[in-house]
Coordinates of N, CA and C and ligand atoms in Angstrom, one line a residue:
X1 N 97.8 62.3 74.9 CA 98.8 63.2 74.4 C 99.0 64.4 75.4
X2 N 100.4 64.7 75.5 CA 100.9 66.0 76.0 C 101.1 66.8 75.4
X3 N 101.0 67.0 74.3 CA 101.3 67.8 73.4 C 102.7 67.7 73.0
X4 N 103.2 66.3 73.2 CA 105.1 66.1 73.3 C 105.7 65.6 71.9
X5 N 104.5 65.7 70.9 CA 104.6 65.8 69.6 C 104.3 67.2 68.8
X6 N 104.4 67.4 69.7 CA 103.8 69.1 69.0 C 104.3 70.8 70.2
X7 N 105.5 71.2 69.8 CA 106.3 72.1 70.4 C 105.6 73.5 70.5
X8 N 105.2 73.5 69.4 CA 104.0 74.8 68.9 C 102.8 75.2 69.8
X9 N 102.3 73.9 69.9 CA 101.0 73.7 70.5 C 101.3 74.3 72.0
X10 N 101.8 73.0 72.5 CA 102.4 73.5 74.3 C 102.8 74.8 74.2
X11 N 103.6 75.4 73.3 CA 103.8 76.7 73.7 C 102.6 77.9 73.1
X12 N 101.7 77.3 72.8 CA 100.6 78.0 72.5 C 99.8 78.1 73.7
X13 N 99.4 76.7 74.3 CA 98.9 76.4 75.6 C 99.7 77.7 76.6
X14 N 100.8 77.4 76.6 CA 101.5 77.7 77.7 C 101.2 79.6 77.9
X15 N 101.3 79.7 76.3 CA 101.0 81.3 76.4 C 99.2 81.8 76.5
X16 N 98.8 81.0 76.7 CA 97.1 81.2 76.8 C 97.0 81.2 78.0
X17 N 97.7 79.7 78.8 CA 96.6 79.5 80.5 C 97.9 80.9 81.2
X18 N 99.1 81.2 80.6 CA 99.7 82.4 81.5 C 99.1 84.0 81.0
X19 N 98.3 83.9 80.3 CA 97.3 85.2 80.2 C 95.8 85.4 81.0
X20 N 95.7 83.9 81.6 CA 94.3 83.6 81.9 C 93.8 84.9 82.7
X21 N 94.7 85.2 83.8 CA 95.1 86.3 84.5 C 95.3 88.0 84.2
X22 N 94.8 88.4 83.1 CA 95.9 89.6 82.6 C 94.3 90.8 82.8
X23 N 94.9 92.3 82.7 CA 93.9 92.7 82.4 C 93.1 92.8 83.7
X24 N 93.0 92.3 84.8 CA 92.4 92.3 86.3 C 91.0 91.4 85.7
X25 N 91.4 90.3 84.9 CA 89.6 89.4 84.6 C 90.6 88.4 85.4
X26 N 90.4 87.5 86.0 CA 90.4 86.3 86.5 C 89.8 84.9 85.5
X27 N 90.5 84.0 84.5 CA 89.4 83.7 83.8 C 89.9 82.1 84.7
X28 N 90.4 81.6 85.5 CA 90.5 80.4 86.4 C 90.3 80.6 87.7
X29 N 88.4 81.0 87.8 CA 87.9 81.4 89.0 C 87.7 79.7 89.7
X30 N 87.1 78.6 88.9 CA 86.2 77.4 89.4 C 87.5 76.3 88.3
X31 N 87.7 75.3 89.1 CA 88.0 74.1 88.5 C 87.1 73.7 87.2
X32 N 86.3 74.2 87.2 CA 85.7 74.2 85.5 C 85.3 74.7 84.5
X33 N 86.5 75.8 84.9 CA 86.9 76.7 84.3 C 87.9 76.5 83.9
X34 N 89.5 76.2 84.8 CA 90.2 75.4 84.6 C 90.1 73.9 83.7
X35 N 88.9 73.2 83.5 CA 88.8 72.4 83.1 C 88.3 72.5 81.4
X36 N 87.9 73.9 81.1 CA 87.6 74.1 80.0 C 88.2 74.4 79.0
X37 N 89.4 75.0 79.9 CA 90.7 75.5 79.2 C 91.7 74.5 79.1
X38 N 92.0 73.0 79.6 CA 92.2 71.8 79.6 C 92.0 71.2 78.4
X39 N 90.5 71.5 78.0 CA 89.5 70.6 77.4 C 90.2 70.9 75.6
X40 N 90.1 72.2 75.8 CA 90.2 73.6 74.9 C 91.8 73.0 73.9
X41 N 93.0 72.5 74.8 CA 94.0 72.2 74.1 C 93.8 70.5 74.6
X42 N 93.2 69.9 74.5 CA 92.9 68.3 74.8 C 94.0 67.9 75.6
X43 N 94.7 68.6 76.6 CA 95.3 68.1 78.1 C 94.4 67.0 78.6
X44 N 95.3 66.0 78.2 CA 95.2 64.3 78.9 C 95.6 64.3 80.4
X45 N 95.1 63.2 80.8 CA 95.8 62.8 82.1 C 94.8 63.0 83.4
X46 N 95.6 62.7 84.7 CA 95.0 62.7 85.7 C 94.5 64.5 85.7
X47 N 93.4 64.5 86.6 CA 93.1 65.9 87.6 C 92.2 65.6 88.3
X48 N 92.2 66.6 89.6 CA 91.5 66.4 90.7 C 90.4 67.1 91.0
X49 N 90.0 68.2 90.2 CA 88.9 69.1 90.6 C 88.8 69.6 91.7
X50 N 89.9 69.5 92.5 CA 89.7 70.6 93.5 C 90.4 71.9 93.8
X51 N 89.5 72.1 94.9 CA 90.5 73.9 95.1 C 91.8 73.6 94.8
X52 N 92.4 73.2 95.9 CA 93.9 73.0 95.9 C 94.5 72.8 94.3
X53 N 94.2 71.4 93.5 CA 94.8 71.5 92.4 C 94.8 73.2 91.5
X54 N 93.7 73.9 91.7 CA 93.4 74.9 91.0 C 94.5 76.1 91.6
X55 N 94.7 76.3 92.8 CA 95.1 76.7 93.5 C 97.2 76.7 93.2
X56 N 96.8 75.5 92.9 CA 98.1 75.4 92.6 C 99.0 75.5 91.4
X57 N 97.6 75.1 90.4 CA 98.0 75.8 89.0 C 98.1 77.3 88.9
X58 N 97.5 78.1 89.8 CA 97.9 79.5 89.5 C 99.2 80.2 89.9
X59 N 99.5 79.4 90.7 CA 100.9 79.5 91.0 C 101.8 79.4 90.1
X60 N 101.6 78.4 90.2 CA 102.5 77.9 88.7 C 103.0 78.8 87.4
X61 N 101.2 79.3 87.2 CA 101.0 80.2 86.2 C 101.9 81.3 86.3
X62 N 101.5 82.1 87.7 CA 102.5 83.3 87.9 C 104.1 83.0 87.5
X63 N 104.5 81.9 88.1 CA 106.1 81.5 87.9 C 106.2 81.3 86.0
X64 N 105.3 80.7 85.8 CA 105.3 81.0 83.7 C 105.3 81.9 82.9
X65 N 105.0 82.9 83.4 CA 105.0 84.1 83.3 C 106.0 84.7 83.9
X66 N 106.8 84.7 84.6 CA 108.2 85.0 84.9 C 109.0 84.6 84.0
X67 N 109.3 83.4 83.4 CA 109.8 83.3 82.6 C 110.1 83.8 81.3
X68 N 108.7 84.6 80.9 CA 109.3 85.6 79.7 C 110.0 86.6 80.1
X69 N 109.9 86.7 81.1 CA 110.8 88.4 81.5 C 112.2 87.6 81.8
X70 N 112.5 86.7 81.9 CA 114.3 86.4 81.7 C 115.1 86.4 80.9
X71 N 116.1 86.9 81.0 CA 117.4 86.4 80.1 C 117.8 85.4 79.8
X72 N 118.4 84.9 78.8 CA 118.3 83.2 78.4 C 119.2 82.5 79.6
X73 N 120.0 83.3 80.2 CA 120.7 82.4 81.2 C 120.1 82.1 82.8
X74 N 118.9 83.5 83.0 CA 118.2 83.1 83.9 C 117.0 81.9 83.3
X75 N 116.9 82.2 82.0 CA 115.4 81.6 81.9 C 116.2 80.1 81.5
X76 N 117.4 79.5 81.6 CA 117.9 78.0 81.4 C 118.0 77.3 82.8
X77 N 118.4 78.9 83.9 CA 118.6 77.9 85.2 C 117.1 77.4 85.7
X78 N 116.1 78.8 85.8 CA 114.9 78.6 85.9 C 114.0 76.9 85.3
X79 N 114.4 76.7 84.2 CA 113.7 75.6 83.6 C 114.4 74.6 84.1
X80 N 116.3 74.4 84.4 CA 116.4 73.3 84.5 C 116.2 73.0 86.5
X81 N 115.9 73.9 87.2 CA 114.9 73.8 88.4 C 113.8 73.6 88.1
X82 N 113.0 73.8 87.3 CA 111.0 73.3 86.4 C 111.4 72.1 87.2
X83 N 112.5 71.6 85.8 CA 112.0 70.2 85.4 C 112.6 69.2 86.9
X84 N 113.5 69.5 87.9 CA 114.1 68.8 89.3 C 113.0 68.6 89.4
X85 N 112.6 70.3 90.1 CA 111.4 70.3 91.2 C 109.8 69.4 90.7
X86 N 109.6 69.6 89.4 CA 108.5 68.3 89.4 C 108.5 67.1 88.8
X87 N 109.7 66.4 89.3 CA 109.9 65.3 88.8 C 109.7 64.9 87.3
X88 N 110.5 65.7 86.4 CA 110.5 65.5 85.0 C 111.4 63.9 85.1
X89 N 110.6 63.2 84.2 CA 111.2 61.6 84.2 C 110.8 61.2 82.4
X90 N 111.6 61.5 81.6 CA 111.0 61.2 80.6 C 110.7 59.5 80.4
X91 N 109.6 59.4 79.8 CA 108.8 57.9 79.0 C 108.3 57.7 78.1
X92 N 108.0 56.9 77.7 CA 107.4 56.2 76.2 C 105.9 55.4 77.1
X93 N 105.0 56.0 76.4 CA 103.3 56.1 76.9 C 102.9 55.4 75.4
X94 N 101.9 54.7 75.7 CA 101.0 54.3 74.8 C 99.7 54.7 75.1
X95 N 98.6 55.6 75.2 CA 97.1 55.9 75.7 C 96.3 56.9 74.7
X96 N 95.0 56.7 74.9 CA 94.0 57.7 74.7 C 94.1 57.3 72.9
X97 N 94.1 56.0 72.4 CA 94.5 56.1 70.9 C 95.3 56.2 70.3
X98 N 96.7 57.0 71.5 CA 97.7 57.8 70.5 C 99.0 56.3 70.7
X99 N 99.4 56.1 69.4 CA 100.5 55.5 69.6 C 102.0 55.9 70.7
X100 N 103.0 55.1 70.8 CA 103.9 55.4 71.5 C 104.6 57.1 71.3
X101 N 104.9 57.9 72.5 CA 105.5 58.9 72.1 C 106.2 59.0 73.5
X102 N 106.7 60.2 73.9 CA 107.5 60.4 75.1 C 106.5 61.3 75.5
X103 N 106.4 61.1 76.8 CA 106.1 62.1 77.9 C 107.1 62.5 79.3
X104 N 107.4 63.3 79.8 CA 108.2 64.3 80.6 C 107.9 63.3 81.8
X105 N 106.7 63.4 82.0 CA 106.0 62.7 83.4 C 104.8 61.6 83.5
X106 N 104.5 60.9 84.1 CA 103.8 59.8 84.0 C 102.0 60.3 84.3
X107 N 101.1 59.8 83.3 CA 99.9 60.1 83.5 C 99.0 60.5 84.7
X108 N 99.1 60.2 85.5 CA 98.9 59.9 87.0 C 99.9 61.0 88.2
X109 N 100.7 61.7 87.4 CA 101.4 62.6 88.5 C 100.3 64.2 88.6
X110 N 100.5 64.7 89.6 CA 99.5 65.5 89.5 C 99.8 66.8 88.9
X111 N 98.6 67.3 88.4 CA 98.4 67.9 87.4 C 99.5 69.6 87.0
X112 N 99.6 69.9 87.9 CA 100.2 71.0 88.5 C 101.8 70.5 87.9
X113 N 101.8 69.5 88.0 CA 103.8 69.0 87.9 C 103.6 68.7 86.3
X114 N 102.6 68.0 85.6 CA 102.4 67.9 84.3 C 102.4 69.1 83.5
X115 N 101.4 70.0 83.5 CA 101.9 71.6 83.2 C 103.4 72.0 83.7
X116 N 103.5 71.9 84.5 CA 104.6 72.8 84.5 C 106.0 71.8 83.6
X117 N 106.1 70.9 83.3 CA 107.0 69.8 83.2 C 107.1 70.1 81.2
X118 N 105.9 70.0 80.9 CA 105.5 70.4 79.3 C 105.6 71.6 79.2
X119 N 105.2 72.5 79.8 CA 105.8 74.0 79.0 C 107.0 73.8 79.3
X120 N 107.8 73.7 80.2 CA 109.3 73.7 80.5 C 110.0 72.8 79.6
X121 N 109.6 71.9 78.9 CA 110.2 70.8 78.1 C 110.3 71.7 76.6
X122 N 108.9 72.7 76.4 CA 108.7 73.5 75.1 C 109.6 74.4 75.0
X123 N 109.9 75.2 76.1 CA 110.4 76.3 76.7 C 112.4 75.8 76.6
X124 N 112.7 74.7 76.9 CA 113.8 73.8 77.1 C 114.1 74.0 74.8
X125 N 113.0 73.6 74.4 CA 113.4 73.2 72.8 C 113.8 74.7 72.1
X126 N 113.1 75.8 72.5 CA 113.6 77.2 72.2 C 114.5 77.3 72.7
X127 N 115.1 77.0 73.7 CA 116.4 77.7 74.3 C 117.6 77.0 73.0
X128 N 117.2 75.7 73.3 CA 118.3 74.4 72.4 C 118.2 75.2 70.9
X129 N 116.9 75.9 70.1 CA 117.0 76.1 68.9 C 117.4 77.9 68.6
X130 N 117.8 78.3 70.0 CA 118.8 79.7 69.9 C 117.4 80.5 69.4
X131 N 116.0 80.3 70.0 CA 115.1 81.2 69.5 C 114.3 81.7 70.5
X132 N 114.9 82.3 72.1 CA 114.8 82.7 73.1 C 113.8 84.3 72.7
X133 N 114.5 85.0 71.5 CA 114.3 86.0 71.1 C 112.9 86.2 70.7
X134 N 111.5 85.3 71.0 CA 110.5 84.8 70.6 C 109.7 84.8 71.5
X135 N 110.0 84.8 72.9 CA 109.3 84.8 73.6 C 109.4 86.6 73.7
X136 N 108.1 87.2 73.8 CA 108.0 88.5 73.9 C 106.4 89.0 74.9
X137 N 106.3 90.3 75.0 CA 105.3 90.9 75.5 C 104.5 92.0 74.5
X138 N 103.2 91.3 74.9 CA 102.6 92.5 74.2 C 102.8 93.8 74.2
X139 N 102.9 94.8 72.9 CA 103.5 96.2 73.2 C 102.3 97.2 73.3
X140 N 100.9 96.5 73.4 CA 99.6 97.7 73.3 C 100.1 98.1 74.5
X141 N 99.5 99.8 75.1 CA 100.2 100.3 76.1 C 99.3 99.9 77.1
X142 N 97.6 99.2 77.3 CA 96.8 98.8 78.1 C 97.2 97.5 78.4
X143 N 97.9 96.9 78.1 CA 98.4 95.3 77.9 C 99.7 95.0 77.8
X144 N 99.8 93.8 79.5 CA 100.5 92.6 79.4 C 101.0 91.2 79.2
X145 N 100.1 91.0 78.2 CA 99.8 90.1 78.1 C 101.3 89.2 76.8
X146 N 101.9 88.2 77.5 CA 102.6 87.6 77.1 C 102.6 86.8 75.5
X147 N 103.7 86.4 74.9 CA 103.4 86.4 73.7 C 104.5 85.5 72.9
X148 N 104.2 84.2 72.0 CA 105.4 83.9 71.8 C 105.0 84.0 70.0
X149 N 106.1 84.3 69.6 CA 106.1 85.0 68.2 C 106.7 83.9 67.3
X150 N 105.4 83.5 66.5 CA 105.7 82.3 65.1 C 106.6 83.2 64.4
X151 N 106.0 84.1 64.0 CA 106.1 84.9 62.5 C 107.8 84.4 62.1
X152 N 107.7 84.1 60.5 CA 109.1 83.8 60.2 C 109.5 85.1 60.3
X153 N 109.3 86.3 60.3 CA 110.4 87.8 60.0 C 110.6 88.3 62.1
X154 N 110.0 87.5 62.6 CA 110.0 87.9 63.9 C 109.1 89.5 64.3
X155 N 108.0 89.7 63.7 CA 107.2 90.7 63.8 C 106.0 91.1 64.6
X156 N 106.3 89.7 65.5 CA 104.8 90.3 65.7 C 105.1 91.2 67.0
X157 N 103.9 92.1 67.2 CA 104.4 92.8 68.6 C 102.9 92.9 69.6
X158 N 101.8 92.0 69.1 CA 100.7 92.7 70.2 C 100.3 90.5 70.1
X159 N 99.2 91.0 71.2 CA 99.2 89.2 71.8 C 97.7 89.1 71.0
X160 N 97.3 87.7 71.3 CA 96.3 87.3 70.3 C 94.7 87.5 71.2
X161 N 95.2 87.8 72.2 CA 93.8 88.3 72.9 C 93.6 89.4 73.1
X162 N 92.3 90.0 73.5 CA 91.8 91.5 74.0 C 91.7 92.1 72.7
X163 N 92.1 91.9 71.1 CA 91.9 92.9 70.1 C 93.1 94.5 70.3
X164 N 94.4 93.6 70.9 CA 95.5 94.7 70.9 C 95.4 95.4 69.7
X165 N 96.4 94.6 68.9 CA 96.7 95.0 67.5 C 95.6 96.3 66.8
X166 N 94.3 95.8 66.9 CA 93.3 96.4 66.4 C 93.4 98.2 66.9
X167 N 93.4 98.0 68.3 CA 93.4 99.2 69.3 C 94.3 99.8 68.8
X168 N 95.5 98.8 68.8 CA 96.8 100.0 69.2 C 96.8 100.7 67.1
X169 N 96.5 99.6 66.1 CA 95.8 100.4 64.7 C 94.9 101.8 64.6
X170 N 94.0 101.4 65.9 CA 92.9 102.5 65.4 C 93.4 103.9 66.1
X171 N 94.4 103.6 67.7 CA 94.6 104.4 68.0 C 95.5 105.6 67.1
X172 N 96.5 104.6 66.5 CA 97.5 104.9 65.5 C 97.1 106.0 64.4
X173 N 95.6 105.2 64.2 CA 95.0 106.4 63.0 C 94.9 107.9 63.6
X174 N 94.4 107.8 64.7 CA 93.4 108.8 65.2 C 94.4 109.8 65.6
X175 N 95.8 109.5 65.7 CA 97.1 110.4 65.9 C 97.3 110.7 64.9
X176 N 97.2 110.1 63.7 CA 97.7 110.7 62.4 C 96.7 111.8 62.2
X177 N 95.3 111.3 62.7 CA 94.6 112.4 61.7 C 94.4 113.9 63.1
X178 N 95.2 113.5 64.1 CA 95.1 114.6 64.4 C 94.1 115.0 65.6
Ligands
ZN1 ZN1 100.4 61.4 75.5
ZN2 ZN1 97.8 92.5 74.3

């Protein structure tokens, strides 16, 4: 699986490995590190363990994180260049136990074009469901960390790492009381 049964997920993934970076921590220093955070959302398929693939995923990452900062008509052109530039080829897979489903790209293409090809396919289903408005930024004032918003009332405003919400609560008090 790609998570190409599950829109949620991918864009859960997608908002996790584009935070990896936030904050000046580096948390994709070693390909097994990268590999843990793989493991973490059960990302199938080929990878190579080396620099370069690692290397290349971070790239990537930065460009995924561009994406929240667009307007829906930059962030439509942007994805439908994702999906050229890494050979998005949709297929029907059978592997790993999971019955037939579609995948963007073939098991075997490298890893870097598989991420990017799946967030961009998740990223592609918000645009189609008019819910661009979702993709947001955390509002704590020590934090950028990117953020895509379930809530049915569209509320949320701090990201699910670092203990924003908490901070930006306790700070909140501490102005009231003065
Ligand atoms: Zn699959
Ligand atoms: Zn935050």
């Amino acid at each position: 699986m790609q998570f190409t049964s599950d829109n949620n997920l991918a864009l859960e993934f997608a908002v996790h490995i584009a935070n990896t970076n936030r904050r000046g921590i580096e948390q994709l220093q070693t390909p097994d590190q990268l590999d843990r955070t793989l493991d973490e959302y059960g990302f199938t398929g080929r990878r190579d363990h080396t620099q370069s693939e690692l290397q290349e995923v971070k790239k990537w990452r930065d460009q995924l994180r561009a994406l929240w900062l667009f307007d829906e008509d930059e962030l439509t052109d942007a994805l439908n260049r994702i999906l050229a530039h890494h050979h998005a080829t949709p297929q029907l897979l059978e592997h790993d136990g999971y019955s037939w489903h579609f995948h963007a790209t073939p098991l075997d293409a490298p890893l870097v074009d598989r991420l990017a090809v799946e967030a961009a396919m998740a990223l592609a289903d918000v645009v189609r469901a008019g819910e661009t408005e979702r993709l947001g930024v955390c509002q704590a004032e020590d934090c950028d960390n990117i953020l895509f918003d379930f809530t049915k009332n569209r509320s949320r405003r701090f990201c699910a790492t670092g203990g924003c919400a908490n901070r930006a609560h306790v700070a909140a008090f501490r102005a009231r009381r003065g």
